[in-house]
Amino acid sequence: MRWLLLPLLLLAACGAQPTPTMLGAQRFEAVRGGHSYVVYQRERKVEIIRLGYARRGEHQQIRATMIDLIQELTGCRLVASTLQGDSGEMRGLVNCPRGG
C-alpha cells in the first residue's frame, strides 16, 4: 500500500501542465460553473484543461463551457473542425484578428 502513496502524491502536485508543443504558451485561467479551467495559446494552437472532478451528467455542459472559454479568453475564433478531446482536455486551432 505504501508504494501507491508516493505516485499519488506526485500526481496530485502536478496541476495543469501543457503538452510539450505548448511550452512557452500564453496561459489563461478561469472558473465557471464551479469548475476551474486553464487555457494555453501559442500562435494558432490552443489547449484547454479542466481541473478537478466532474460528476456524471456534467460533461456535455463542461465541453460547451470549454469551447466558449477558448474564444472568450483568447479573443480568437475557434476552428470547430480542428477541435479534439473531451471534457477533461481539448486541443484545436484558432483564427485571431490581426494585431490580436
Short mmCIF file of N, CA, C and O in Angstrom, two decimals:
data_model
loop_
_atom_site.label_atom_id
_atom_site.label_comp_id
_atom_site.label_asym_id
_atom_site.label_seq_id
_atom_site.Cartn_x
_atom_site.Cartn_y
_atom_site.Cartn_z
N MET A 1 0.82 -1.20 0.00
CA MET A 1 0.00 0.00 0.00
C MET A 1 0.86 1.26 0.00
O MET A 1 0.50 2.24 -0.62
N ARG A 2 2.00 1.22 0.69
CA ARG A 2 2.86 2.41 0.73
C ARG A 2 3.42 2.74 -0.64
O ARG A 2 3.66 3.91 -0.93
N TRP A 3 3.65 1.74 -1.49
CA TRP A 3 4.19 2.00 -2.81
C TRP A 3 3.24 2.82 -3.66
O TRP A 3 3.63 3.48 -4.60
N LEU A 4 1.96 2.85 -3.32
CA LEU A 4 0.96 3.61 -4.05
C LEU A 4 0.91 5.07 -3.60
O LEU A 4 0.56 5.95 -4.38
N LEU A 5 1.30 5.35 -2.39
CA LEU A 5 1.19 6.69 -1.83
C LEU A 5 2.06 7.71 -2.56
O LEU A 5 1.59 8.80 -2.91
N LEU A 6 3.31 7.39 -2.83
CA LEU A 6 4.20 8.35 -3.48
C LEU A 6 3.71 8.73 -4.87
O LEU A 6 3.63 9.92 -5.18
N PRO A 7 3.36 7.78 -5.75
CA PRO A 7 2.85 8.20 -7.07
C PRO A 7 1.60 9.06 -6.98
O PRO A 7 1.44 10.00 -7.76
N LEU A 8 0.72 8.77 -6.04
CA LEU A 8 -0.49 9.59 -5.89
C LEU A 8 -0.15 11.00 -5.45
O LEU A 8 -0.74 11.97 -5.93
N LEU A 9 0.80 11.14 -4.54
CA LEU A 9 1.21 12.48 -4.10
C LEU A 9 1.86 13.25 -5.24
O LEU A 9 1.61 14.45 -5.41
N LEU A 10 2.68 12.59 -6.01
CA LEU A 10 3.33 13.26 -7.14
C LEU A 10 2.31 13.68 -8.19
O LEU A 10 2.39 14.77 -8.76
N LEU A 11 1.35 12.83 -8.45
CA LEU A 11 0.31 13.16 -9.42
C LEU A 11 -0.52 14.35 -8.95
O LEU A 11 -0.84 15.24 -9.73
N ALA A 12 -0.84 14.40 -7.69
CA ALA A 12 -1.63 15.50 -7.14
C ALA A 12 -0.89 16.82 -7.21
O ALA A 12 -1.49 17.88 -7.32
N ALA A 13 0.42 16.79 -7.18
CA ALA A 13 1.23 18.01 -7.20
C ALA A 13 1.42 18.57 -8.60
O ALA A 13 1.88 19.68 -8.76
N CYS A 14 1.06 17.83 -9.61
CA CYS A 14 1.33 18.23 -10.99
C CYS A 14 0.53 19.45 -11.43
O CYS A 14 1.05 20.34 -12.07
N GLY A 15 -0.76 19.49 -11.16
CA GLY A 15 -1.59 20.57 -11.64
C GLY A 15 -1.73 20.50 -13.15
O GLY A 15 -1.43 19.50 -13.78
N ALA A 16 -2.20 21.58 -13.75
CA ALA A 16 -2.41 21.62 -15.21
C ALA A 16 -1.10 21.98 -15.89
O ALA A 16 -0.57 23.06 -15.68
N GLN A 17 -0.61 21.08 -16.67
CA GLN A 17 0.60 21.32 -17.43
C GLN A 17 0.28 21.18 -18.91
O GLN A 17 -0.40 20.24 -19.31
N PRO A 18 0.79 22.09 -19.75
CA PRO A 18 0.52 21.97 -21.18
C PRO A 18 1.30 20.81 -21.80
O PRO A 18 2.28 20.35 -21.23
N THR A 19 0.85 20.39 -22.97
CA THR A 19 1.61 19.40 -23.71
C THR A 19 2.93 20.03 -24.13
O THR A 19 3.04 21.26 -24.18
N PRO A 20 3.93 19.23 -24.44
CA PRO A 20 5.24 19.79 -24.81
C PRO A 20 5.18 20.80 -25.96
O PRO A 20 5.94 21.76 -25.97
N THR A 21 4.27 20.63 -26.91
CA THR A 21 4.18 21.58 -28.02
C THR A 21 3.65 22.94 -27.58
O THR A 21 3.76 23.91 -28.32
N MET A 22 3.09 23.01 -26.37
CA MET A 22 2.54 24.26 -25.87
C MET A 22 3.43 24.93 -24.83
O MET A 22 3.04 25.94 -24.23
N LEU A 23 4.61 24.40 -24.59
CA LEU A 23 5.53 25.03 -23.63
C LEU A 23 5.85 26.44 -24.11
O LEU A 23 6.12 26.67 -25.28
N GLY A 24 5.79 27.39 -23.20
CA GLY A 24 6.03 28.79 -23.53
C GLY A 24 4.78 29.51 -24.02
O GLY A 24 4.84 30.67 -24.38
N ALA A 25 3.65 28.83 -24.03
CA ALA A 25 2.39 29.42 -24.50
C ALA A 25 1.85 30.41 -23.48
O ALA A 25 2.17 30.35 -22.29
N GLN A 26 1.02 31.32 -23.96
CA GLN A 26 0.32 32.23 -23.07
C GLN A 26 -0.70 31.43 -22.27
O GLN A 26 -1.37 30.56 -22.81
N ARG A 27 -0.83 31.72 -20.98
CA ARG A 27 -1.71 30.96 -20.09
C ARG A 27 -2.84 31.86 -19.59
O ARG A 27 -2.61 33.00 -19.19
N PHE A 28 -4.05 31.32 -19.62
CA PHE A 28 -5.23 31.99 -19.10
C PHE A 28 -5.90 31.07 -18.09
O PHE A 28 -5.88 29.85 -18.28
N GLU A 29 -6.51 31.62 -17.07
CA GLU A 29 -7.23 30.81 -16.08
C GLU A 29 -8.62 31.37 -15.88
O GLU A 29 -8.83 32.59 -15.97
N ALA A 30 -9.57 30.48 -15.61
CA ALA A 30 -10.95 30.91 -15.39
C ALA A 30 -11.67 29.89 -14.52
O ALA A 30 -11.30 28.72 -14.48
N VAL A 31 -12.72 30.37 -13.85
CA VAL A 31 -13.62 29.50 -13.09
C VAL A 31 -15.02 29.76 -13.61
O VAL A 31 -15.47 30.90 -13.66
N ARG A 32 -15.70 28.70 -14.01
CA ARG A 32 -17.07 28.79 -14.49
C ARG A 32 -17.85 27.60 -13.95
O ARG A 32 -17.38 26.47 -14.02
N GLY A 33 -19.04 27.85 -13.45
CA GLY A 33 -19.91 26.78 -13.01
C GLY A 33 -19.30 25.88 -11.96
O GLY A 33 -19.59 24.69 -11.91
N GLY A 34 -18.42 26.43 -11.13
CA GLY A 34 -17.79 25.65 -10.08
C GLY A 34 -16.59 24.82 -10.52
O GLY A 34 -16.04 24.07 -9.72
N HIS A 35 -16.20 24.96 -11.79
CA HIS A 35 -15.03 24.23 -12.29
C HIS A 35 -13.94 25.23 -12.70
O HIS A 35 -14.24 26.31 -13.18
N SER A 36 -12.69 24.83 -12.50
CA SER A 36 -11.54 25.65 -12.88
C SER A 36 -10.98 25.14 -14.20
O SER A 36 -10.94 23.93 -14.45
N TYR A 37 -10.54 26.08 -15.03
CA TYR A 37 -10.00 25.75 -16.34
C TYR A 37 -8.71 26.53 -16.58
O TYR A 37 -8.56 27.64 -16.09
N VAL A 38 -7.83 25.94 -17.37
CA VAL A 38 -6.61 26.61 -17.81
C VAL A 38 -6.57 26.50 -19.33
O VAL A 38 -6.75 25.42 -19.89
N VAL A 39 -6.35 27.63 -19.99
CA VAL A 39 -6.23 27.69 -21.45
C VAL A 39 -4.81 28.09 -21.80
O VAL A 39 -4.26 29.03 -21.21
N TYR A 40 -4.22 27.37 -22.74
CA TYR A 40 -2.90 27.71 -23.26
C TYR A 40 -3.06 28.05 -24.73
O TYR A 40 -3.74 27.35 -25.47
N GLN A 41 -2.41 29.17 -25.15
CA GLN A 41 -2.43 29.55 -26.56
C GLN A 41 -1.02 29.85 -27.02
O GLN A 41 -0.29 30.61 -26.39
N ARG A 42 -0.66 29.25 -28.14
CA ARG A 42 0.63 29.51 -28.77
C ARG A 42 0.37 29.62 -30.25
O ARG A 42 0.03 28.64 -30.91
N GLU A 43 0.51 30.83 -30.76
CA GLU A 43 0.18 31.15 -32.15
C GLU A 43 -1.25 30.73 -32.42
O GLU A 43 -2.15 31.19 -31.73
N ARG A 44 -1.49 29.84 -33.37
CA ARG A 44 -2.86 29.41 -33.69
C ARG A 44 -3.32 28.21 -32.87
O ARG A 44 -4.49 27.85 -32.91
N LYS A 45 -2.41 27.58 -32.15
CA LYS A 45 -2.76 26.39 -31.38
C LYS A 45 -3.33 26.79 -30.03
O LYS A 45 -2.88 27.75 -29.40
N VAL A 46 -4.32 26.01 -29.59
CA VAL A 46 -4.94 26.27 -28.29
C VAL A 46 -5.22 24.94 -27.59
O VAL A 46 -5.48 23.92 -28.25
N GLU A 47 -5.11 24.98 -26.27
CA GLU A 47 -5.36 23.79 -25.45
C GLU A 47 -6.08 24.26 -24.19
O GLU A 47 -5.70 25.27 -23.60
N ILE A 48 -7.12 23.54 -23.80
CA ILE A 48 -7.85 23.86 -22.56
C ILE A 48 -7.93 22.62 -21.70
O ILE A 48 -8.18 21.52 -22.20
N ILE A 49 -7.71 22.81 -20.41
CA ILE A 49 -7.72 21.71 -19.44
C ILE A 49 -8.68 22.07 -18.32
O ILE A 49 -8.62 23.17 -17.77
N ARG A 50 -9.56 21.12 -18.00
CA ARG A 50 -10.44 21.28 -16.84
C ARG A 50 -9.72 20.70 -15.63
O ARG A 50 -9.17 19.61 -15.69
N LEU A 51 -9.72 21.41 -14.54
CA LEU A 51 -9.10 20.93 -13.31
C LEU A 51 -10.18 20.36 -12.40
O LEU A 51 -11.28 20.89 -12.31
N GLY A 52 -9.87 19.29 -11.73
CA GLY A 52 -10.80 18.75 -10.75
C GLY A 52 -11.77 17.73 -11.32
O GLY A 52 -11.73 17.37 -12.49
N TYR A 53 -12.64 17.29 -10.45
CA TYR A 53 -13.58 16.20 -10.72
C TYR A 53 -14.86 16.73 -11.37
O TYR A 53 -15.34 17.80 -11.03
N ALA A 54 -15.41 15.96 -12.29
CA ALA A 54 -16.72 16.26 -12.88
C ALA A 54 -17.64 15.08 -12.66
O ALA A 54 -17.26 13.94 -12.89
N ARG A 55 -18.84 15.37 -12.20
CA ARG A 55 -19.82 14.31 -11.95
C ARG A 55 -20.48 13.87 -13.25
O ARG A 55 -20.50 14.61 -14.23
N ARG A 56 -21.02 12.67 -13.21
CA ARG A 56 -21.78 12.15 -14.35
C ARG A 56 -22.90 13.13 -14.68
O ARG A 56 -23.53 13.70 -13.80
N GLY A 57 -23.11 13.36 -15.94
CA GLY A 57 -24.16 14.28 -16.36
C GLY A 57 -23.68 15.70 -16.58
O GLY A 57 -24.41 16.52 -17.14
N GLU A 58 -22.46 16.05 -16.14
CA GLU A 58 -21.93 17.41 -16.31
C GLU A 58 -21.10 17.57 -17.58
O GLU A 58 -20.84 18.69 -18.00
N HIS A 59 -20.70 16.49 -18.18
CA HIS A 59 -19.68 16.54 -19.23
C HIS A 59 -20.11 17.32 -20.48
O HIS A 59 -19.31 18.05 -21.05
N GLN A 60 -21.35 17.20 -20.89
CA GLN A 60 -21.80 17.94 -22.07
C GLN A 60 -21.74 19.45 -21.83
O GLN A 60 -21.27 20.21 -22.67
N GLN A 61 -22.20 19.89 -20.67
CA GLN A 61 -22.16 21.32 -20.34
C GLN A 61 -20.72 21.80 -20.17
O GLN A 61 -20.38 22.90 -20.59
N ILE A 62 -19.87 21.00 -19.57
CA ILE A 62 -18.47 21.36 -19.40
C ILE A 62 -17.80 21.55 -20.76
O ILE A 62 -17.06 22.51 -20.98
N ARG A 63 -18.08 20.64 -21.68
CA ARG A 63 -17.49 20.75 -23.02
C ARG A 63 -17.93 22.06 -23.70
O ARG A 63 -17.11 22.75 -24.29
N ALA A 64 -19.20 22.42 -23.58
CA ALA A 64 -19.68 23.67 -24.16
C ALA A 64 -19.00 24.87 -23.49
O ALA A 64 -18.62 25.84 -24.16
N THR A 65 -18.83 24.80 -22.18
CA THR A 65 -18.15 25.87 -21.44
C THR A 65 -16.71 26.00 -21.91
O THR A 65 -16.20 27.12 -22.10
N MET A 66 -16.04 24.88 -22.12
CA MET A 66 -14.64 24.91 -22.57
C MET A 66 -14.52 25.58 -23.94
O MET A 66 -13.62 26.40 -24.16
N ILE A 67 -15.45 25.29 -24.84
CA ILE A 67 -15.44 25.91 -26.17
C ILE A 67 -15.63 27.41 -26.04
O ILE A 67 -14.92 28.20 -26.67
N ASP A 68 -16.59 27.83 -25.22
CA ASP A 68 -16.83 29.26 -25.00
C ASP A 68 -15.60 29.95 -24.39
O ASP A 68 -15.25 31.07 -24.78
N LEU A 69 -14.96 29.29 -23.42
CA LEU A 69 -13.80 29.89 -22.76
C LEU A 69 -12.63 30.08 -23.71
O LEU A 69 -11.90 31.07 -23.59
N ILE A 70 -12.42 29.16 -24.62
CA ILE A 70 -11.33 29.32 -25.59
C ILE A 70 -11.49 30.65 -26.31
O ILE A 70 -10.55 31.45 -26.40
N GLN A 71 -12.69 30.90 -26.79
CA GLN A 71 -12.93 32.12 -27.56
C GLN A 71 -12.93 33.36 -26.66
O GLN A 71 -12.36 34.40 -27.03
N GLU A 72 -13.51 33.25 -25.49
CA GLU A 72 -13.57 34.39 -24.57
C GLU A 72 -12.19 34.82 -24.09
O GLU A 72 -11.85 36.00 -24.09
N LEU A 73 -11.37 33.86 -23.68
CA LEU A 73 -10.08 34.20 -23.07
C LEU A 73 -9.01 34.56 -24.09
O LEU A 73 -8.16 35.40 -23.82
N THR A 74 -9.04 33.93 -25.26
CA THR A 74 -8.00 34.22 -26.26
C THR A 74 -8.39 35.38 -27.17
O THR A 74 -7.52 35.99 -27.78
N GLY A 75 -9.69 35.66 -27.28
CA GLY A 75 -10.15 36.69 -28.20
C GLY A 75 -10.11 36.23 -29.65
O GLY A 75 -10.22 37.03 -30.57
N CYS A 76 -9.96 34.93 -29.85
CA CYS A 76 -9.85 34.34 -31.18
C CYS A 76 -11.02 33.41 -31.44
O CYS A 76 -11.64 32.90 -30.52
N ARG A 77 -11.31 33.19 -32.73
CA ARG A 77 -12.42 32.31 -33.11
C ARG A 77 -11.90 30.89 -33.26
O ARG A 77 -10.92 30.63 -33.95
N LEU A 78 -12.55 29.96 -32.60
CA LEU A 78 -12.17 28.55 -32.66
C LEU A 78 -12.55 27.98 -34.02
O LEU A 78 -13.64 28.22 -34.52
N VAL A 79 -11.64 27.22 -34.61
CA VAL A 79 -11.92 26.48 -35.84
C VAL A 79 -12.50 25.14 -35.39
O VAL A 79 -11.77 24.22 -35.00
N ALA A 80 -13.83 25.05 -35.41
CA ALA A 80 -14.54 23.91 -34.81
C ALA A 80 -14.09 22.57 -35.38
O ALA A 80 -14.01 21.57 -34.65
N SER A 81 -13.77 22.53 -36.66
CA SER A 81 -13.39 21.26 -37.29
C SER A 81 -12.05 20.72 -36.78
O SER A 81 -11.73 19.56 -37.01
N THR A 82 -11.28 21.54 -36.08
CA THR A 82 -9.97 21.10 -35.58
C THR A 82 -10.03 20.65 -34.13
O THR A 82 -9.04 20.13 -33.61
N LEU A 83 -11.16 20.82 -33.47
CA LEU A 83 -11.28 20.53 -32.04
C LEU A 83 -11.24 19.03 -31.78
O LEU A 83 -11.95 18.25 -32.39
N GLN A 84 -10.36 18.63 -30.86
CA GLN A 84 -10.23 17.23 -30.45
C GLN A 84 -10.20 17.18 -28.93
O GLN A 84 -9.69 18.09 -28.30
N GLY A 85 -10.71 16.10 -28.37
CA GLY A 85 -10.62 15.91 -26.93
C GLY A 85 -11.98 15.69 -26.30
O GLY A 85 -12.97 15.44 -26.98
N ASP A 86 -12.00 15.81 -24.98
CA ASP A 86 -13.21 15.56 -24.21
C ASP A 86 -13.36 16.63 -23.14
O ASP A 86 -12.71 17.66 -23.21
N SER A 87 -14.19 16.38 -22.15
CA SER A 87 -14.46 17.38 -21.12
C SER A 87 -13.32 17.54 -20.12
O SER A 87 -13.42 18.35 -19.21
N GLY A 88 -12.25 16.82 -20.29
CA GLY A 88 -11.08 16.97 -19.44
C GLY A 88 -9.99 17.81 -20.09
O GLY A 88 -9.33 18.62 -19.44
N GLU A 89 -9.84 17.63 -21.40
CA GLU A 89 -8.79 18.34 -22.13
C GLU A 89 -9.15 18.37 -23.60
O GLU A 89 -9.54 17.36 -24.18
N MET A 90 -9.01 19.55 -24.22
CA MET A 90 -9.28 19.70 -25.65
C MET A 90 -8.18 20.52 -26.29
O MET A 90 -7.57 21.38 -25.65
N ARG A 91 -7.96 20.23 -27.57
CA ARG A 91 -6.97 20.97 -28.37
C ARG A 91 -7.58 21.33 -29.72
O ARG A 91 -8.42 20.60 -30.24
N GLY A 92 -7.13 22.43 -30.28
CA GLY A 92 -7.60 22.83 -31.60
C GLY A 92 -6.81 24.02 -32.10
O GLY A 92 -5.77 24.37 -31.55
N LEU A 93 -7.35 24.62 -33.16
CA LEU A 93 -6.75 25.81 -33.76
C LEU A 93 -7.72 26.97 -33.65
O LEU A 93 -8.95 26.77 -33.64
N VAL A 94 -7.18 28.18 -33.63
CA VAL A 94 -7.99 29.38 -33.58
C VAL A 94 -7.54 30.33 -34.68
O VAL A 94 -6.40 30.29 -35.15
N ASN A 95 -8.47 31.17 -35.13
CA ASN A 95 -8.17 32.28 -36.04
C ASN A 95 -8.30 33.56 -35.23
O ASN A 95 -9.36 33.81 -34.64
N CYS A 96 -7.23 34.34 -35.19
CA CYS A 96 -7.23 35.56 -34.40
C CYS A 96 -7.29 36.78 -35.29
O CYS A 96 -6.72 36.77 -36.40
N PRO A 97 -7.95 37.85 -34.82
CA PRO A 97 -7.94 39.09 -35.58
C PRO A 97 -6.53 39.65 -35.67
O PRO A 97 -5.69 39.39 -34.80
N ARG A 98 -6.27 40.37 -36.72
CA ARG A 98 -4.93 40.98 -36.87
C ARG A 98 -4.62 41.85 -35.67
O ARG A 98 -5.47 42.55 -35.15
N GLY A 99 -3.38 41.74 -35.20
CA GLY A 99 -2.96 42.51 -34.04
C GLY A 99 -3.36 41.87 -32.72
O GLY A 99 -3.07 42.37 -31.67
N GLY A 100 -4.03 40.70 -32.77
CA GLY A 100 -4.50 40.06 -31.55
C GLY A 100 -3.72 38.84 -31.20
O GLY A 100 -2.77 38.42 -31.74
#
